[in-house]
Short mmCIF file of C-alpha atoms and ligand atoms in Angstrom, two decimals:
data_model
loop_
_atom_site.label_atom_id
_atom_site.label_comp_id
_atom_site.label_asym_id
_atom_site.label_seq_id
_atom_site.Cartn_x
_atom_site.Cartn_y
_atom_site.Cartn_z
CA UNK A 753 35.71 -29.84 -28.19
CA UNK A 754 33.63 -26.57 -27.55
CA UNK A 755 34.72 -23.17 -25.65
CA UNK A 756 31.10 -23.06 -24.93
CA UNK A 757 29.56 -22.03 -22.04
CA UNK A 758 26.31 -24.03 -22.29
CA UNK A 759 25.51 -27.04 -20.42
CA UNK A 760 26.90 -30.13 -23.05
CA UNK A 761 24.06 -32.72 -22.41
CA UNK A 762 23.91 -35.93 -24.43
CA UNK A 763 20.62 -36.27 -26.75
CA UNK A 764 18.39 -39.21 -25.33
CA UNK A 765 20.00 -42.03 -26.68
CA UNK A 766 16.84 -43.86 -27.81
CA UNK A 767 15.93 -40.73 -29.85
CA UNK A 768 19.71 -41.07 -31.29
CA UNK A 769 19.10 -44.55 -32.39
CA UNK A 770 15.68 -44.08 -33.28
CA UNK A 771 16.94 -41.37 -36.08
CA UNK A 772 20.14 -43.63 -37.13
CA UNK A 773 17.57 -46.44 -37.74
CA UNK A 774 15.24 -44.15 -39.54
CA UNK A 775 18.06 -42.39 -41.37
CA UNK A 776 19.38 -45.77 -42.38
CA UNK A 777 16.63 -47.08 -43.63
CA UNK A 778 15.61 -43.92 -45.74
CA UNK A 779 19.47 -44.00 -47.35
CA UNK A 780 18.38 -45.70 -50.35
CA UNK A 781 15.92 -43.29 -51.29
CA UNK A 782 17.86 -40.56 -50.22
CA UNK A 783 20.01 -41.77 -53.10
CA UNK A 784 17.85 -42.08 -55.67
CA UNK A 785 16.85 -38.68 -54.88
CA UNK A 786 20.08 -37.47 -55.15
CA UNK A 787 20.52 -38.99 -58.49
CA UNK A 788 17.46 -37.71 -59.85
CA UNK A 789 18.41 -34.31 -58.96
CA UNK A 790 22.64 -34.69 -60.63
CA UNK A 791 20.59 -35.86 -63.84
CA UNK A 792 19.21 -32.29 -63.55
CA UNK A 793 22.30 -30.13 -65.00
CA UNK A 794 21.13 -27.20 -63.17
CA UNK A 795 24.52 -25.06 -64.10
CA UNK A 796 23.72 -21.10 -63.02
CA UNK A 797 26.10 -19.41 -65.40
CA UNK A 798 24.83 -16.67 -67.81
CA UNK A 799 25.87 -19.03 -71.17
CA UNK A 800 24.02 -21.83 -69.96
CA UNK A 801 19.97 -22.74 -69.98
CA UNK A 802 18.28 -21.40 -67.57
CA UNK A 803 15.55 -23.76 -67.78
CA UNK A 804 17.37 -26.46 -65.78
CA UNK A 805 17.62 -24.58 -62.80
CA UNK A 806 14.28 -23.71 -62.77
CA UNK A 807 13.58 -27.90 -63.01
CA UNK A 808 15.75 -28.36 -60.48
CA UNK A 809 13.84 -25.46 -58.45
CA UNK A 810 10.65 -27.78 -58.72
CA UNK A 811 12.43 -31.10 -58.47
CA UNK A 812 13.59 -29.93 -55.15
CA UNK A 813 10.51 -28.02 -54.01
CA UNK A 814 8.46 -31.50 -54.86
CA UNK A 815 11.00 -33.48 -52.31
CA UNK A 816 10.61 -30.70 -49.81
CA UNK A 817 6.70 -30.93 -50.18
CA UNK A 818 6.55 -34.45 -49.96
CA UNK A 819 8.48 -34.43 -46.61
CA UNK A 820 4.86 -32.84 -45.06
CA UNK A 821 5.95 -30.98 -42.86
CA UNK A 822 4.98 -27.18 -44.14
CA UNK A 823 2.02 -25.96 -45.43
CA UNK A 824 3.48 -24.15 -48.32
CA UNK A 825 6.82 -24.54 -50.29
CA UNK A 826 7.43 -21.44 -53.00
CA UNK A 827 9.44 -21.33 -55.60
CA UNK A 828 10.72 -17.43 -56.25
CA UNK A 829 12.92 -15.37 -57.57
CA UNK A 830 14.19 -11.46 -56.48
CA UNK A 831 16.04 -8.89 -58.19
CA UNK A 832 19.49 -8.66 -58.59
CA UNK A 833 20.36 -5.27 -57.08
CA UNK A 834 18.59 -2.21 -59.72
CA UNK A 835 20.06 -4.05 -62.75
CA UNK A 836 16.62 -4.70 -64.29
CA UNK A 837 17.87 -8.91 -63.76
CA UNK A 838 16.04 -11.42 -61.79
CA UNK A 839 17.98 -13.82 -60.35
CA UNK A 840 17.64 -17.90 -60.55
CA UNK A 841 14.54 -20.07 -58.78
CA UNK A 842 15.09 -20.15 -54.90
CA UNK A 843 12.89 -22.84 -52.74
CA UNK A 844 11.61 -21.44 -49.87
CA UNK A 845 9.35 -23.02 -46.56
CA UNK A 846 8.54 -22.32 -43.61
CA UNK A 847 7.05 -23.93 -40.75
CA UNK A 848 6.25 -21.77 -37.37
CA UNK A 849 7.63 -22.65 -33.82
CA UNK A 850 5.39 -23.47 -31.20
CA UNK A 851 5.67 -23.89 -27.66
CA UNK A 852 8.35 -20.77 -27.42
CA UNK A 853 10.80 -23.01 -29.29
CA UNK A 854 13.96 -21.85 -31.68
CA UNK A 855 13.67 -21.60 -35.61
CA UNK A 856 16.29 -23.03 -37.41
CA UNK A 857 17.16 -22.01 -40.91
CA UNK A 858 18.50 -24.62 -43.33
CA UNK A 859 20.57 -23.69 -46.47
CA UNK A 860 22.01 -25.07 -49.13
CA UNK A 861 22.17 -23.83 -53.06
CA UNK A 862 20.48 -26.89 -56.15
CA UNK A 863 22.60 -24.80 -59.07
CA UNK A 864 25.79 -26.23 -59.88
CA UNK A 865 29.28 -25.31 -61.49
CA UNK A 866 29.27 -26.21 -65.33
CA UNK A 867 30.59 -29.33 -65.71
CA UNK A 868 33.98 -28.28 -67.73
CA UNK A 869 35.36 -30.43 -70.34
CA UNK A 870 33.41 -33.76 -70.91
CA UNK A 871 37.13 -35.50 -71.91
CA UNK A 872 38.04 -35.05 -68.02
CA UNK A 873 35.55 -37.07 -66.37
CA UNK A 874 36.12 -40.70 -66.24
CA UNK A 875 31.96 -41.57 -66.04
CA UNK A 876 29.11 -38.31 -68.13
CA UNK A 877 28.95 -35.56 -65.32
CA UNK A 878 25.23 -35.38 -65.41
CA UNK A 879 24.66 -39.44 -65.05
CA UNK A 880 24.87 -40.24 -61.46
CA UNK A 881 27.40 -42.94 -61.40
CA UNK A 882 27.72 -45.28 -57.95
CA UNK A 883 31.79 -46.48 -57.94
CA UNK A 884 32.30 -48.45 -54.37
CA UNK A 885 31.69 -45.76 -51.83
CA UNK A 886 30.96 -42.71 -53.55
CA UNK A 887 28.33 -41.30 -55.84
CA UNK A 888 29.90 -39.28 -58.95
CA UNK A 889 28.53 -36.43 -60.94
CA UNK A 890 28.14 -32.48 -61.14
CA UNK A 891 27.15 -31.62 -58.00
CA UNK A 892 26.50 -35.07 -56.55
CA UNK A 893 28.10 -32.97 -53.11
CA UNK A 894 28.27 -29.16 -54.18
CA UNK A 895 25.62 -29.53 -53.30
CA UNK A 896 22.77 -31.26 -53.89
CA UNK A 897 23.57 -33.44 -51.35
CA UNK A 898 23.49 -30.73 -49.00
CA UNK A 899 19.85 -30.39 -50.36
CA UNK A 900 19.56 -34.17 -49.68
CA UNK A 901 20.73 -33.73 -46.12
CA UNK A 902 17.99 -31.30 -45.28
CA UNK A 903 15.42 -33.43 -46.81
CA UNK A 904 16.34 -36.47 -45.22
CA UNK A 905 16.76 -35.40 -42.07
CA UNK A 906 13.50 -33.43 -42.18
CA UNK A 907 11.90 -36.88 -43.62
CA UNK A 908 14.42 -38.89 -40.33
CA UNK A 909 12.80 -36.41 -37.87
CA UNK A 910 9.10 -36.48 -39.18
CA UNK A 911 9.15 -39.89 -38.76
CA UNK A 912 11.15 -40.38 -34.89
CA UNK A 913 9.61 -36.83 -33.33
CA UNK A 914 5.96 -37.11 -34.95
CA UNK A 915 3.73 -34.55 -36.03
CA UNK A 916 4.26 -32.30 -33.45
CA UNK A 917 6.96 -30.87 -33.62
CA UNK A 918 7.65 -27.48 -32.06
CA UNK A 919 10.71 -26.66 -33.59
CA UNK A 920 10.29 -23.52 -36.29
CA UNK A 921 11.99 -24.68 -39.79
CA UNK A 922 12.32 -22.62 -42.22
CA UNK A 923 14.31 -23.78 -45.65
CA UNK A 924 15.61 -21.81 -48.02
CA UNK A 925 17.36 -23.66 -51.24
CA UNK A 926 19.82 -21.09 -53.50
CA UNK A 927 19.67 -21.07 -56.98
CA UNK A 928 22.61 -19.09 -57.80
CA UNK A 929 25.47 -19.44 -54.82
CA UNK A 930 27.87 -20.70 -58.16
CA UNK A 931 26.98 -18.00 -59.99
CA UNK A 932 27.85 -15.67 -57.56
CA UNK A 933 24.93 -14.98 -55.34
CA UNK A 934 23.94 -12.01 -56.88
CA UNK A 935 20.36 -12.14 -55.65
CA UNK A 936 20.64 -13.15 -52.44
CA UNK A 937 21.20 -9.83 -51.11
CA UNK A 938 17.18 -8.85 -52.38
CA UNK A 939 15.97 -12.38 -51.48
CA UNK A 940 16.82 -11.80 -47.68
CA UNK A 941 14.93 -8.52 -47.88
CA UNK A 942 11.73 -9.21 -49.68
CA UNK A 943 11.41 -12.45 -47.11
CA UNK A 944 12.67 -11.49 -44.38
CA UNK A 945 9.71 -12.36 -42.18
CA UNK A 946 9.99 -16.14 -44.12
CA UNK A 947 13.60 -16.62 -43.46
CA UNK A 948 13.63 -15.42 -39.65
CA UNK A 949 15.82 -17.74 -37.64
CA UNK A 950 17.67 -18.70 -34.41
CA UNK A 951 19.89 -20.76 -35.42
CA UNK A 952 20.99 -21.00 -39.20
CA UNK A 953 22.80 -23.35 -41.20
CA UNK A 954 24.52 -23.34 -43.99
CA UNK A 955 25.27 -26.93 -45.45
CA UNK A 956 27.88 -26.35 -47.93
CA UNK A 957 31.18 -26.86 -46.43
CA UNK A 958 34.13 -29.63 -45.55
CA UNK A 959 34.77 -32.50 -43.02
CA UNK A 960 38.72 -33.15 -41.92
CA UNK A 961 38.16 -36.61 -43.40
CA UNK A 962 35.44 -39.45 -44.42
CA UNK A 963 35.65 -40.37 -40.65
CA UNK A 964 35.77 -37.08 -38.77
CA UNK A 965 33.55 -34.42 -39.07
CA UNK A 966 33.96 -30.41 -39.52
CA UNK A 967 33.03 -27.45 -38.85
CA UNK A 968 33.90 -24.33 -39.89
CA UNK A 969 34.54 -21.40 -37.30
CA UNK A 970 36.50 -19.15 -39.47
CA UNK A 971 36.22 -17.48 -43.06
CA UNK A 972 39.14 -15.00 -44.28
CA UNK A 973 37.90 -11.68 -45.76
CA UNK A 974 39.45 -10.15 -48.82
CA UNK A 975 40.09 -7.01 -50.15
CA UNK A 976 41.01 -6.58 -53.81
CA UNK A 977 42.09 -3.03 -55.53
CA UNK A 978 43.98 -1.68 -58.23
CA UNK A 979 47.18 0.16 -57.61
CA UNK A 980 48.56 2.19 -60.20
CA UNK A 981 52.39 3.69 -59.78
CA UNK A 982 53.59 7.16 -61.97
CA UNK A 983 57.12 8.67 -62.10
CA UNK A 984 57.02 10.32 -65.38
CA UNK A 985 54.89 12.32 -67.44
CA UNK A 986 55.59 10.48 -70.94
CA UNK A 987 57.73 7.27 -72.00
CA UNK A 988 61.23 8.43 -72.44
CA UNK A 989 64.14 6.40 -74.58
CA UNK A 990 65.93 4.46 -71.80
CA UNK A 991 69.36 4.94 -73.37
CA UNK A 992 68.88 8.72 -73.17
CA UNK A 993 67.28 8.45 -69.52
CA UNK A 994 67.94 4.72 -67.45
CA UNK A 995 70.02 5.26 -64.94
CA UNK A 996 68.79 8.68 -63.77
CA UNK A 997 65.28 8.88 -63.44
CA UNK A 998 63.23 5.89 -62.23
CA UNK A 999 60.87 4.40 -64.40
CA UNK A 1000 57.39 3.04 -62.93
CA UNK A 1001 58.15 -0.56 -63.35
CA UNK A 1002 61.09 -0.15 -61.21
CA UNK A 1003 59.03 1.87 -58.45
CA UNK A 1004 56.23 -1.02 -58.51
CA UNK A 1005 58.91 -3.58 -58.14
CA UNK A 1006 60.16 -2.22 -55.16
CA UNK A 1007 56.77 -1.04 -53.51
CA UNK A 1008 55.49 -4.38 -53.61
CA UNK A 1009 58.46 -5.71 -52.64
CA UNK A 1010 57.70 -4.40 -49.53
CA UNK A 1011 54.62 -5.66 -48.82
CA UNK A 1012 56.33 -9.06 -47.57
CA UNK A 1013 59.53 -9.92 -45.47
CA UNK A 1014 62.09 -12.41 -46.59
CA UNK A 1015 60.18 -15.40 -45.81
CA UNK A 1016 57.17 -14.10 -47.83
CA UNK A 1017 55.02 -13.22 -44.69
CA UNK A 1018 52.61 -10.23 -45.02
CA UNK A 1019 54.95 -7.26 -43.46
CA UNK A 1020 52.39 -4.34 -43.65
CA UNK A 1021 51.70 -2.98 -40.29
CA UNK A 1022 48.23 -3.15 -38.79
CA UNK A 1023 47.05 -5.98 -40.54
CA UNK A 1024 46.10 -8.77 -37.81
CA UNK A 1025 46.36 -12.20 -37.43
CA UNK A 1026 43.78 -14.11 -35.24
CA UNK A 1027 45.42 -16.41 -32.47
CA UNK A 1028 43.77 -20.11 -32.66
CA UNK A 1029 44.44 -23.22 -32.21
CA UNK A 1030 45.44 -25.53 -36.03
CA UNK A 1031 45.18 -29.18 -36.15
CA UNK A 1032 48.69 -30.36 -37.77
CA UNK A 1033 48.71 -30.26 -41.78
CA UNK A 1034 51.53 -32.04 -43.38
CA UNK A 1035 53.72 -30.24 -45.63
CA UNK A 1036 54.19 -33.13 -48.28
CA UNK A 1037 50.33 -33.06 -48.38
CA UNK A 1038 50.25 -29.18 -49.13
CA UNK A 1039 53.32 -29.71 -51.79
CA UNK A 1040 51.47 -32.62 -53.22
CA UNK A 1041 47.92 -30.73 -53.49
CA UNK A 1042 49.28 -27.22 -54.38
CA UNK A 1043 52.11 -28.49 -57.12
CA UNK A 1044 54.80 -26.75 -55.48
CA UNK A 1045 57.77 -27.27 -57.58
CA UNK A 1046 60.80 -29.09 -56.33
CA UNK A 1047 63.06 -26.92 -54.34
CA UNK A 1048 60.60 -24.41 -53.96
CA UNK A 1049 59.85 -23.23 -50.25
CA UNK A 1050 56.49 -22.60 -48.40
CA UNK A 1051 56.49 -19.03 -47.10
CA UNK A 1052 55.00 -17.10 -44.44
CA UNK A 1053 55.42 -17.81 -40.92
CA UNK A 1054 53.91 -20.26 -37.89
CA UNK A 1055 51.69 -23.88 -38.22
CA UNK A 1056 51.00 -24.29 -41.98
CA UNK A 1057 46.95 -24.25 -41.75
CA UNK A 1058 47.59 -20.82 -39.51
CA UNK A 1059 48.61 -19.03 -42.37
CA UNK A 1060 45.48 -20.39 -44.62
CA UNK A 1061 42.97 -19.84 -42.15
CA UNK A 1062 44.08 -17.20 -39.41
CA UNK A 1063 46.61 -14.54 -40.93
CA UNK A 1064 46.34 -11.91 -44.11
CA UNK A 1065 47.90 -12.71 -47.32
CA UNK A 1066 48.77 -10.60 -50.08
CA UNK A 1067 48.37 -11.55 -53.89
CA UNK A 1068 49.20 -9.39 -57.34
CA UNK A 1069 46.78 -11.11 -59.48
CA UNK A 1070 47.08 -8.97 -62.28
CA UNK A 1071 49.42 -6.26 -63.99
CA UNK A 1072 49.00 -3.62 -66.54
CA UNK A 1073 52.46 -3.25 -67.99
CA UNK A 1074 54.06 -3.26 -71.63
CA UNK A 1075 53.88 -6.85 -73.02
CA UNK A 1076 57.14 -8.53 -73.57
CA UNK A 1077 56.23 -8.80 -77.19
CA UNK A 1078 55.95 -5.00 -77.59
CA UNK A 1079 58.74 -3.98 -75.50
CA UNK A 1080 60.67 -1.30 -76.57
CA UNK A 1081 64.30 0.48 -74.88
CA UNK A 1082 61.61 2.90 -73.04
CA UNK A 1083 61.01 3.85 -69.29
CA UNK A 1084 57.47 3.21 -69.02
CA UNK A 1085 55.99 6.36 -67.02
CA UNK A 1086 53.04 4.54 -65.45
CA UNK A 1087 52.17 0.67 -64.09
CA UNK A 1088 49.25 -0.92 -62.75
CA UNK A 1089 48.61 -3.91 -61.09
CA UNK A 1090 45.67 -5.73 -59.53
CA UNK A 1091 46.08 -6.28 -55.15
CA UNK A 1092 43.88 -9.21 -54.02
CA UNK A 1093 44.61 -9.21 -49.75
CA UNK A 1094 43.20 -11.85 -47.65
CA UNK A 1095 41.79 -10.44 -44.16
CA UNK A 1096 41.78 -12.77 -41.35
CA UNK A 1097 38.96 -13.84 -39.21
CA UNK A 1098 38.60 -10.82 -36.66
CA UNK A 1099 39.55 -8.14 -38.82
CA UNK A 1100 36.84 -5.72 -40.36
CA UNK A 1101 38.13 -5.63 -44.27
CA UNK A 1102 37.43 -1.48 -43.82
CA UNK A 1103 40.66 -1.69 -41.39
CA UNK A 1104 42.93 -4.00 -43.44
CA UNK A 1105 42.07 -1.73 -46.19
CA UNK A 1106 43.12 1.52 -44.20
CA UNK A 1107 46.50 -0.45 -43.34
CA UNK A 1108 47.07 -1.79 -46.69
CA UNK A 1109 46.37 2.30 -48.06
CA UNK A 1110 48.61 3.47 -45.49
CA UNK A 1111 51.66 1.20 -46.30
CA UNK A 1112 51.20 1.60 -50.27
CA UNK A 1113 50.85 5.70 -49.55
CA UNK A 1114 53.69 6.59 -47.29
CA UNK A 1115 56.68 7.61 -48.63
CA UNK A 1116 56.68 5.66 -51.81
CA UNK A 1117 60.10 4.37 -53.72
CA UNK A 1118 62.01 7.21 -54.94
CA UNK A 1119 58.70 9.63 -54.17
CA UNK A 1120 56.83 7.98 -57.38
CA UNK A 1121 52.78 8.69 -57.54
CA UNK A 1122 51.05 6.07 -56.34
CA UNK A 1123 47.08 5.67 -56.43
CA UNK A 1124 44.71 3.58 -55.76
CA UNK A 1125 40.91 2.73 -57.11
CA UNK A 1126 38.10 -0.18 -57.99
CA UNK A 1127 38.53 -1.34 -54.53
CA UNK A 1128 36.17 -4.49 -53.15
CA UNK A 1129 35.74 -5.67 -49.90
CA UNK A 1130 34.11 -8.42 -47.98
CA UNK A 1131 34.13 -9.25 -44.67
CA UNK A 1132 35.57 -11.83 -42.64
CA UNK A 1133 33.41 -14.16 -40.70
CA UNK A 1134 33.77 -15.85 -37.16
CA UNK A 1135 32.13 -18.18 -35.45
CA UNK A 1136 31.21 -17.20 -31.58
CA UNK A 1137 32.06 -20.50 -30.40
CA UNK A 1138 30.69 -19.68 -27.18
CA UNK A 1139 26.97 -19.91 -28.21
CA UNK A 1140 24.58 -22.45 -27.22
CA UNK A 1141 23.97 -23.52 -30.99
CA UNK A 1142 27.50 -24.62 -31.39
CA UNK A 1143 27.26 -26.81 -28.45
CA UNK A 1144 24.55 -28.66 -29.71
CA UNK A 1145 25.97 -29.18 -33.53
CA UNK A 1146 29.19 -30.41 -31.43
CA UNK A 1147 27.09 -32.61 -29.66
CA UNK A 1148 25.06 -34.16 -32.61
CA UNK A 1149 28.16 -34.40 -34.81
CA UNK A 1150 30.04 -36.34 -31.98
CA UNK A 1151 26.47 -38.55 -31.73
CA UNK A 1152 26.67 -38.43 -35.56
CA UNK A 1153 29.74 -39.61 -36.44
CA UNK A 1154 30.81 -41.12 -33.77
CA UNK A 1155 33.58 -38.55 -33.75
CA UNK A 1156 34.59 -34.97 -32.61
CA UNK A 1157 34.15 -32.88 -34.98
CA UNK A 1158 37.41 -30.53 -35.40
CA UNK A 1159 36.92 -26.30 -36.12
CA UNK A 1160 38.19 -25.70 -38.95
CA UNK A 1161 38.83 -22.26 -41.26
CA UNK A 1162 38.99 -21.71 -44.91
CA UNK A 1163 41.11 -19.63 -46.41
CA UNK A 1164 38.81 -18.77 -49.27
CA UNK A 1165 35.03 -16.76 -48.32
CA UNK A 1166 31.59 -17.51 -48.40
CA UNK A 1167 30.58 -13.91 -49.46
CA UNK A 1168 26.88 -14.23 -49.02
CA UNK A 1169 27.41 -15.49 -44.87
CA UNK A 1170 28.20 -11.72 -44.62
CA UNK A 1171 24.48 -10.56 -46.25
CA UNK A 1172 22.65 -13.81 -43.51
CA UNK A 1173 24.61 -12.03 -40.77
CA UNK A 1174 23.53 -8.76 -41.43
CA UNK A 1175 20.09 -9.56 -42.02
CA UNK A 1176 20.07 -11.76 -38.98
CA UNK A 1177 22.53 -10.69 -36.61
CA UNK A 1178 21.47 -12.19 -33.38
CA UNK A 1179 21.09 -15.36 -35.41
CA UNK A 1180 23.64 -18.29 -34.72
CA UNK A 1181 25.60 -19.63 -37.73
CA UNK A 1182 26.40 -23.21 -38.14
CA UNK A 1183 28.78 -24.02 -41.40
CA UNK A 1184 28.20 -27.52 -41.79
CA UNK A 1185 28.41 -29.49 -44.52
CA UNK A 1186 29.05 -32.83 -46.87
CA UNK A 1187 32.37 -32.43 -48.63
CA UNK A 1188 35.49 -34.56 -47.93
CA UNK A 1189 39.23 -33.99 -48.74
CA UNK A 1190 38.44 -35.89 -51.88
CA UNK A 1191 34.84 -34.60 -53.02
CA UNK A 1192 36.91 -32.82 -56.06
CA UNK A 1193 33.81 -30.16 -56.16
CA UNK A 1194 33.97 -27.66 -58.83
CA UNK A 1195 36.17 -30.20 -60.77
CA UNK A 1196 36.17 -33.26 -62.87
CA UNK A 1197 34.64 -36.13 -61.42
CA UNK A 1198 33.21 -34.48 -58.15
CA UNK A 1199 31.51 -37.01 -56.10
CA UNK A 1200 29.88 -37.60 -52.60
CA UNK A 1201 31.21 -40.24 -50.26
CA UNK A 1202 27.68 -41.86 -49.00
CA UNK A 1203 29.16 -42.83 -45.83
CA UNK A 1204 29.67 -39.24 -44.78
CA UNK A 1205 26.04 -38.32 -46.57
CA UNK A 1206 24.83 -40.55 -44.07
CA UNK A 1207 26.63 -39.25 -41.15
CA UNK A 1208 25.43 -35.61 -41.98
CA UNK A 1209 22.08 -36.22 -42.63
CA UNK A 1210 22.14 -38.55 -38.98
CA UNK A 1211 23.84 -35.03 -37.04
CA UNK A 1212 21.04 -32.48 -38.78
CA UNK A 1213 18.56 -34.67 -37.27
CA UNK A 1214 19.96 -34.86 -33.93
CA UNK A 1215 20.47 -31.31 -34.37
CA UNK A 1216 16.28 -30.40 -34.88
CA UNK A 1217 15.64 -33.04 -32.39
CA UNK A 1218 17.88 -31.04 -29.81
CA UNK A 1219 16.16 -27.93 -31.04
CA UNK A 1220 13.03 -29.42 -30.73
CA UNK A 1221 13.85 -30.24 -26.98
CA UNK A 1222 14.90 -26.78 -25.79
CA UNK A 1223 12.64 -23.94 -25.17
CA UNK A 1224 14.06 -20.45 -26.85
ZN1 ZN B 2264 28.57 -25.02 -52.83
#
């Protein structure tokens, strides 16, 4: 289903099963490109060589080159900020538009998350290993085969559309999104001109299931701080003192006490919750995947995958305190603790700051100091459903998968969507991507159901094709 407001046409079916054919027939190479590119262990960390994300950087420009359908394919690097740091190999192409037709921008990030503890994988992490309908290994989905669906659909299209295609491409393959990004920022200003795009998207996301596709409309913001409380201007002996003058643990206690109601929904006033629609979620599946303990209740208020994706949440993450080990009978004169608030989709993080500040400020417990520094904030991001790009991605995952695909939100962020949107921000953003409830990315044995690989690559072709089609 779409809110859009642009005509829903069906793509000519014989270009539909033209791609499927070619798409099909590619798979198996598609695979052993994949697996050549796990057996890369391309981790982006600081601790870990660096020289196997800059093989992966070729390994992927080759692929890209070999699809022949740009004239150059880069492999570069930009600053990270004034730090003096470069950050990791990036893969960058671009092919013009012609004919007054769109540019689409495809993403997707060759580094990987280090593979953890060998013991916890049931097959080696960096040996692509094919167990019925999956393929496993360290980033087998997160996400080189979000790299794989870019070149196989580029390699589906070449071969059903031709040479001429009108369509602009432009591809630009991170080499640092587990790592943090910290280039990206630089990358999108030194090539700018390279990267310029209607319609962008960013292949690194989740589908509902193997058999129905996603995609994602909402991202929660955050905002993280630390809050430090003061009642007293030195420890005091609490058998001279407890009982008449409040120490700062006691003060903390209480102020974040109020930060949620009984049921443990966010109480702080002016912090918003976006009004959507949430397909059902189970709560024995959120007990089971969460480990909430026997007896224990959920909290917060309204359909369970509302509170994930649409409404704030508020976290202590940290606290500076005395540790029980060196506790002594004292009042302790001054706490801190470390706020990390989820903003939902629709509110600027400035405001749900300003409201968080507010609450925390006014008229503290028993008058104690409270401050507030080291804040952070990132945007929330939402999809304008109402934009012709949308329609079509609706339209070739439906033709894809032979399924509609369901909006979903995360509850976590995608911090560098916020950096493409201000760079670009008449461009349309499509959060696609090859995960599946059990893709297990970031974890031991992580691994990419090819049936779904399949069905992604099949809509991202359908998707250029469409593109191709339309005039801008
Ligand atoms: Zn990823």
């Amino acid at each position: 289903m779409t809110d859009s407001q642009h005509p829903v046409r069906p793509t000519d079916p014989r270009t539909v099963s033209e791609l499927a054919e070619a798409v099909h027939a590619g798979l198996p190479s598609t695979i052993a490109d994949l697996s050549s590119l796990v057996r890369i262990p391309s981790v982006s960390w600081d601790a870990f060589d660096p020289a196997h994300v800059a093989e992966s950087a070729e390994a992927v420009a080759q692929l890209v080159r070999e699809t022949g359908l740009f004239d150059e394919v880069t492999v570069s690097r930009a600053p990270i900020g004034d730090t003096g740091a470069t950050g990791q190999p990036a893969v960058l192409a671009r092919r013009e538009a012609r004919d007054g037709k769109k540019t689409v921008l495809l993403y997707a990030h060759h580094d990987v998350q280090p593979q953890g503890d060998d013991a916890h994988w049931d097959t080696p992490p960096f040996e692509p290993t094919l167990k019925g309908d999956r393929l496993y290994g360290r980033g087998a989905s997160d996400d080189k085969a979000g790299v794989m669906t870019h070149v196989a659909a580029l390699r589906a299209v070449r071969e059903v559309v031709g040479d001429d295609l009108g369509v602009g491409i432009a591809l630009f393959i991170e080499g640092e999104e587990e790592f943090g990004s910290r280039s990206f920022a630089d990358f999108l200003a030194q090539h700018r001109d390279q990267l310029a795009a209607d319609v962008i998207v960013v292949a690194d996301s989740d589908n509902w299931s193997t058999s129905v596709p996603a995609i994602t409309v909402g991202l929660r913001g955050n905002v993280t701080f630390r809050l430090t409380v003061r009642t007293l201007a030195h420890a005091s002996h609490s058998g001279m003192l407890g009982g008449v003058v409040p120490d700062a643990m006691m003060a903390m206690v209480r102020l974040l006490a109020s930060l949620h109601d009984d049921d443990g929904g966010v109480a702080v006033a002016g912090l918003r919750s976006r009004d959507a629609q949430h397909p059902e979620q189970s709560e024995e599946t959120l007990r089971e995947e969460s480990g909430l303990l026997e007896g224990v209740r959920t909290i917060g208020h309204g359909p369970l995958l509302s509170r994930v994706w649409s409404q704030p949440s508020i976290t202590v993450t940290g606290i500076d305190a005395p540790t029980v080990a060196n506790a002594s009978n004292t009042l302790s004169p001054e706490v801190s603790v470390r706020i990390s608030a989820r903003v939902a989709p629709g509110q600027p993080a400035a405001e749900a700051y300003e409201a968080l500040r507010e609450h925390l400020l006014t008229d503290p417990p028993f008058g104690a100091h409270v401050s507030i520094d080291d804040v952070d904030t990132g945007d929330p991001f939402l999809v304008d459903t109402s934009g012709p790009a949308i329609a079509d991605v609706t339209v070739a995952m439906t033709e894809g998968w032979g399924e509609a695909p369901v909006q979903t939100g995360i509850g976590g962020s995608i911090p560098f969507i916020a950096d493409l949107v201000k760079t670009f921000p008449h461009a349309e953003i499509l959060v696609t991507g090859v995960e599946d409830p059990d893709t297990r990315a970031h974890s031991p044995n992580e691994s990419q159901h090819l049936g779904v690989l399949q069905k992604a690559i099949l809509t991202e072709a359908i998707l250029i094709a469409r593109l191709d089609a339309e005039i801008r």
